[in-house]
């Protein structure tokens, strides 16, 4: 009994320490979130540099505090004490027999669907432990409180409990086909990942002789943290149901959304507010402006690693010999793992048909059983890859940075239904191929491989594709209505045929395209109008943000 009292006292002390550490971590997360918002809102180079310095300072503070390690250590002690307490605590009575299943009503159908969610990959004891976590309790309570709200709740966003993210991560490989193949690194803020170049070869010598010094160079790949997510809709019936049902629905929805976005980004990410994809890197024809000074040497791979040939009439050994010659462009100098080849189902079936032959018993067989003949490597089907394209190589040389923390809140977007409530959920990632030479993309039908993909348009963040200014004329004429970034249609009158057109994007990185009718005009240069009405269009694009077009009807009243 005395030992039990001592353990309970120690547990109380440890739990208080654990609570304080988690509050400190939550404080860091809040500051990170605030800085991220500040960075998104910064417009001038000076503002961006100021925020970036604050981010770097916070990163140092987080590293020095080492809260995560302390939380893990403290939690380990708590678990140890709880385990000891169980050995001296009277055993609990057996669980009662399960009640008869409820009739299959609409609500029951929802529950049956949820039990296929990833929360149920945990056993009952693990699920109970998760639901008993104070952070999880708070999170689920706040999720229910958001029910029916019809306005944004930016000031009361709830951080997704770390334990939820810890459940999502190991389940991502079951939902994402590429997550388990790449090199995932958890980071805080902007991080620099050290990567060795070609490993040196050891030097043979006498048994007692001096060792030779081996030379090894390290490169750095800088990764940031871009937000991926959106809003999701949860049935109010689930909000009113058990914690298990709500937790399962949230976890499953977040996991599926993140997995789909990651797969597309790993292959085709543009590098603008998202990871840089493998196909994107291979298609580059010049060194990107943000290529790090300590990154591996950039090389032009768009002719050596983006390949095509006509294999339509070839079969068997002839086909696979030619394919082998193309796929070997993926160099293994920097890799220790296996090859992987990504293609859609149609391409996979075409590969299988090329390998069909008759065995000794005259039965039709194919040598393709989920692996690529001759060169080897697993084949993975992913429908977002274009027909006849094969993207592959050594995926361990793709660095995926996974930032800690995620946010779940009532959506700013007014999408609310009679029996549903909308929420938003986000996570943060960045990534890029460390060595582009380790990958290749080949088209087997002699057409140029597809190196881009259409991402869901970002229509929520209109400032990314907005103008900060639009003027016509060296001495600007009056626009009707007066210019406003959120007003897209204007009318004006000019008294000269030639007029200087200036259109300035609100956000750094946006591209502005101006046309006078069908004639392209460079911002800052003249557009030549004709008497009467002229249509001037200004299109603003920025990564996967939904493009915005400003239109000005210009009345040329020149005599």
XYZ file of C-alpha atoms in Angstrom, residues 172-537:
366
model
C 0.077 7.078 -44.554
C 1.862 4.174 -46.317
C -1.494 2.375 -46.560
C -3.149 5.408 -48.135
C -0.198 7.004 -49.928
C 1.643 4.763 -52.365
C 4.841 6.821 -52.249
C 5.203 8.026 -48.633
C 6.892 4.818 -47.458
C 9.381 4.943 -50.352
C 10.835 8.415 -49.788
C 13.173 9.691 -47.091
C 10.875 11.353 -44.514
C 12.461 13.818 -42.128
C 10.591 15.597 -39.328
C 11.639 19.242 -39.113
C 10.805 22.460 -37.305
C 10.512 25.465 -39.621
C 13.027 25.745 -42.450
C 15.592 22.955 -42.240
C 18.746 21.966 -44.046
C 19.137 18.269 -44.642
C 22.721 17.041 -44.941
C 23.165 14.438 -47.651
C 26.347 12.594 -48.540
C 27.475 12.491 -52.136
C 29.049 9.394 -53.682
C 30.360 7.202 -50.909
C 34.168 6.750 -50.975
C 35.803 3.370 -51.471
C 37.940 1.890 -48.708
C 41.683 1.460 -49.289
C 43.328 -1.958 -48.841
C 46.604 -2.051 -46.918
C 48.712 -4.180 -44.561
C 47.028 -5.459 -41.404
C 49.095 -3.213 -39.094
C 49.612 -0.303 -41.477
C 48.171 3.190 -41.058
C 44.688 3.866 -42.298
C 44.140 6.109 -45.284
C 41.868 9.128 -44.927
C 38.725 8.804 -47.021
C 37.196 11.872 -48.620
C 33.456 12.421 -48.339
C 31.562 15.559 -49.253
C 28.219 16.606 -47.831
C 25.559 18.589 -49.631
C 22.666 20.465 -48.068
C 19.092 20.422 -49.291
C 16.997 23.209 -47.830
C 13.376 22.393 -47.163
C 10.563 24.586 -45.921
C 7.065 23.705 -44.760
C 4.094 24.281 -47.046
C 0.548 23.753 -45.920
C -1.594 21.013 -47.439
C -5.229 20.511 -46.565
C -8.646 22.008 -47.002
C -12.020 21.786 -45.401
C -13.995 18.633 -44.765
C -17.617 18.004 -43.897
C -18.634 15.813 -40.960
C -22.164 14.570 -40.310
C -23.720 16.104 -37.229
C -24.841 12.585 -36.260
C -21.189 11.703 -35.760
C -20.550 14.885 -33.769
C -23.284 13.738 -31.407
C -21.939 10.194 -31.267
C -19.060 8.691 -29.318
C -15.525 10.063 -29.197
C -14.384 6.982 -31.130
C -16.686 7.760 -34.051
C -15.625 11.407 -34.225
C -11.915 10.639 -33.845
C -12.095 7.959 -36.545
C -13.900 10.209 -39.034
C -11.428 13.070 -38.531
C -8.358 10.836 -38.735
C -9.543 8.990 -41.834
C -10.511 12.172 -43.693
C -7.263 13.966 -42.869
C -5.138 10.948 -43.755
C -6.792 10.375 -47.122
C -6.544 14.047 -48.095
C -2.874 14.297 -47.116
C -1.977 11.010 -48.825
C -3.506 12.027 -52.168
C -1.812 15.421 -52.103
C 1.573 13.927 -51.180
C 1.563 11.357 -53.995
C 0.871 13.996 -56.634
C 3.421 16.423 -55.155
C 6.232 13.839 -54.912
C 5.897 13.194 -58.643
C 4.711 16.521 -60.065
C 4.965 19.204 -57.353
C 5.730 22.607 -58.830
C 7.949 23.814 -55.980
C 5.669 26.840 -55.558
C 4.085 26.583 -52.105
C 4.398 22.802 -52.405
C 7.194 20.204 -52.752
C 9.199 19.924 -55.969
C 8.273 16.761 -57.837
C 10.573 14.256 -59.507
C 9.182 14.922 -63.004
C 9.412 18.660 -62.381
C 13.100 18.406 -61.452
C 13.917 16.247 -64.488
C 12.178 18.694 -66.836
C 14.097 21.760 -65.600
C 16.124 23.417 -68.351
C 17.899 25.953 -66.134
C 18.958 26.151 -62.510
C 16.119 27.457 -60.303
C 16.743 30.797 -58.611
C 16.228 29.245 -55.168
C 18.808 26.472 -55.687
C 20.849 26.374 -52.479
C 24.520 27.348 -52.470
C 25.375 24.094 -50.657
C 22.954 21.916 -52.583
C 24.273 19.223 -54.955
C 25.509 20.645 -58.249
C 22.537 21.320 -60.526
C 22.689 19.490 -63.840
C 20.443 19.725 -66.878
C 18.629 16.383 -67.101
C 15.775 17.211 -69.454
C 17.385 15.401 -72.404
C 19.221 12.582 -70.600
C 16.542 11.573 -68.081
C 13.292 12.507 -69.860
C 13.148 9.906 -72.633
C 10.856 8.352 -75.220
C 10.926 5.602 -77.820
C 8.419 3.681 -79.884
C 7.945 0.274 -78.300
C 4.482 -0.290 -79.748
C 5.610 -2.912 -82.263
C 8.186 -4.595 -80.023
C 7.588 -7.526 -77.690
C 9.529 -9.892 -75.491
C 13.283 -9.575 -75.286
C 13.442 -6.856 -77.952
C 11.045 -4.603 -76.038
C 12.620 -5.143 -72.630
C 16.158 -4.715 -73.946
C 15.190 -1.291 -75.317
C 13.313 -0.394 -72.121
C 16.281 -1.485 -70.019
C 18.527 0.853 -71.990
C 16.247 3.799 -71.159
C 15.580 2.995 -67.492
C 19.281 2.626 -66.657
C 19.538 6.417 -66.970
C 18.527 6.396 -63.282
C 21.925 6.312 -61.601
C 22.526 4.348 -58.420
C 25.708 6.225 -57.377
C 24.040 7.810 -54.376
C 21.555 5.079 -53.475
C 21.645 1.991 -51.291
C 18.019 0.907 -51.734
C 15.901 -0.599 -54.474
C 14.380 0.703 -57.693
C 10.675 1.554 -57.927
C 8.652 2.245 -61.077
C 5.416 4.259 -61.058
C 2.838 3.969 -63.863
C -0.917 3.826 -64.302
C -2.864 0.580 -64.705
C -3.121 0.872 -68.491
C 0.660 1.186 -68.857
C 1.202 -1.664 -66.412
C -1.094 -3.896 -68.461
C 0.811 -2.927 -71.618
C 4.086 -3.942 -69.929
C 2.543 -7.269 -68.907
C 1.350 -7.927 -72.468
C 4.901 -7.380 -73.774
C 6.162 -10.156 -71.507
C 3.536 -12.777 -72.366
C 4.947 -16.087 -73.587
C 4.143 -19.812 -73.553
C 5.684 -22.022 -70.896
C 6.728 -25.674 -71.404
C 3.125 -26.824 -70.940
C 1.890 -24.336 -73.566
C 0.192 -22.206 -70.894
C 0.169 -18.441 -71.394
C 2.317 -16.742 -68.744
C 3.851 -13.330 -68.121
C 7.120 -12.637 -66.362
C 5.732 -9.400 -64.925
C 4.478 -10.115 -61.404
C 4.614 -6.693 -59.809
C 8.290 -6.275 -60.701
C 10.000 -4.811 -63.751
C 11.670 -7.511 -65.885
C 15.442 -7.406 -66.460
C 16.288 -4.239 -64.500
C 14.205 -5.208 -61.469
C 12.303 -3.007 -59.044
C 8.721 -2.955 -57.790
C 5.931 -1.635 -60.001
C 3.364 0.638 -58.335
C 0.153 1.706 -60.063
C -0.841 5.344 -59.673
C -3.547 6.692 -61.967
C -2.279 10.272 -61.905
C 0.649 9.210 -64.155
C -0.095 9.671 -67.885
C -0.654 6.737 -70.249
C 2.570 5.060 -71.455
C 4.727 7.016 -68.978
C 7.001 5.309 -66.451
C 8.504 7.401 -63.650
C 11.062 5.694 -61.474
C 14.392 5.420 -59.804
C 15.715 5.383 -56.261
C 12.988 7.012 -54.171
C 15.094 7.024 -51.011
C 16.832 10.004 -52.620
C 13.665 12.076 -52.462
C 13.708 14.110 -49.217
C 10.268 14.790 -47.719
C 10.237 17.249 -44.823
C 7.350 16.785 -42.424
C 6.789 19.694 -40.076
C 5.270 19.004 -36.687
C 1.806 20.218 -35.862
C -1.438 20.509 -37.745
C -4.502 22.682 -37.414
C -8.188 21.779 -37.326
C -10.878 24.466 -37.118
C -14.300 25.496 -38.286
C -13.977 26.528 -41.887
C -13.832 30.175 -42.934
C -15.724 29.085 -46.017
C -19.520 29.331 -45.575
C -20.255 25.731 -46.529
C -22.705 24.576 -43.893
C -25.606 22.186 -44.365
C -28.675 21.184 -42.433
C -27.090 18.037 -41.032
C -23.401 18.664 -41.544
C -20.676 20.936 -40.227
C -17.622 22.034 -42.225
C -14.124 21.953 -40.782
C -10.684 22.666 -42.105
C -7.659 20.459 -41.514
C -4.056 21.088 -42.519
C -0.562 19.591 -42.321
C 2.766 20.959 -43.545
C 5.313 19.394 -45.882
C 8.061 20.230 -48.321
C 10.307 18.023 -50.408
C 12.511 17.646 -53.446
C 14.734 15.112 -55.184
C 18.184 15.318 -53.585
C 19.929 13.983 -56.700
C 17.871 14.250 -59.889
C 20.269 11.815 -61.546
C 18.723 9.012 -59.471
C 15.428 9.254 -61.390
C 14.138 8.880 -64.943
C 10.861 9.272 -66.818
C 10.271 7.254 -70.001
C 7.401 7.166 -72.487
C 7.045 3.854 -74.343
C 4.831 5.236 -77.140
C 7.328 7.758 -78.526
C 5.497 10.834 -77.233
C 6.969 13.424 -74.907
C 6.542 12.292 -71.299
C 4.089 14.314 -69.205
C 6.044 16.250 -66.578
C 3.191 18.311 -65.122
C -0.061 17.496 -63.390
C -3.152 19.493 -62.545
C -3.394 20.132 -58.816
C -6.679 21.119 -57.174
C -6.947 24.872 -57.656
C -6.329 27.082 -54.645
C -9.404 29.314 -54.931
C -9.482 30.292 -51.266
C -6.361 32.492 -51.284
C -7.234 35.101 -53.914
C -4.458 37.454 -52.799
C -1.998 35.087 -54.478
C -3.492 36.031 -57.865
C -4.478 39.650 -57.194
C -3.076 42.956 -58.448
C -1.922 45.690 -56.108
C -2.078 48.323 -58.857
C -3.349 48.759 -62.410
C -2.761 51.949 -64.396
C -3.306 53.009 -67.989
C -1.366 55.949 -69.420
C 1.875 57.655 -68.376
C -0.394 60.037 -66.558
C -2.915 57.466 -65.396
C -6.462 57.895 -66.653
C -9.367 57.403 -64.298
C -10.711 53.887 -63.951
C -14.417 53.352 -63.300
C -14.885 52.065 -60.673
C -11.646 53.086 -58.899
C -9.124 50.265 -58.765
C -9.679 47.670 -56.054
C -7.825 44.353 -55.939
C -11.119 42.478 -55.588
C -12.914 44.265 -58.444
C -12.264 42.558 -61.791
C -14.117 44.698 -64.373
C -13.395 48.334 -65.297
C -14.037 50.990 -67.921
C -11.881 53.958 -68.904
C -11.476 56.576 -71.653
C -8.181 57.488 -73.362
C -7.384 60.368 -75.701
C -4.284 58.877 -77.367
C -3.783 55.622 -79.242
C -0.570 54.624 -77.391
C -0.826 54.235 -73.630
C 1.553 52.819 -71.049
C 0.072 49.824 -69.197
C 1.346 48.964 -65.710
C 0.026 45.989 -63.732
C 1.669 45.035 -60.435
C 1.047 41.731 -58.665
C 0.169 41.832 -54.990
C 2.215 38.734 -54.139
C 5.844 37.938 -54.946
C 6.096 35.012 -57.368
C 2.867 35.756 -59.257
C 2.979 36.044 -63.057
C 1.124 38.873 -64.804
C 0.114 38.494 -68.489
C -1.431 41.466 -70.311
C -3.241 41.387 -73.643
C -4.693 44.169 -75.748
C -7.231 42.104 -77.617
C -5.047 39.199 -78.757
C -1.774 41.175 -78.694
C 0.534 40.554 -75.742
C 1.731 43.614 -73.837
C 4.584 43.784 -71.334
C 3.829 45.615 -68.112
C 5.454 49.060 -68.278
C 5.267 49.255 -72.086
C 2.708 50.785 -74.440
C -0.471 49.267 -75.759
C -1.767 50.714 -79.015
C -5.544 51.097 -79.049
C -7.829 51.770 -82.007
C -10.726 54.166 -82.133
C -13.742 52.882 -80.265
C -13.847 50.131 -77.617
C -10.795 47.975 -76.900
C -10.632 45.036 -74.517
C -7.603 44.920 -72.207
C -7.176 41.761 -70.089
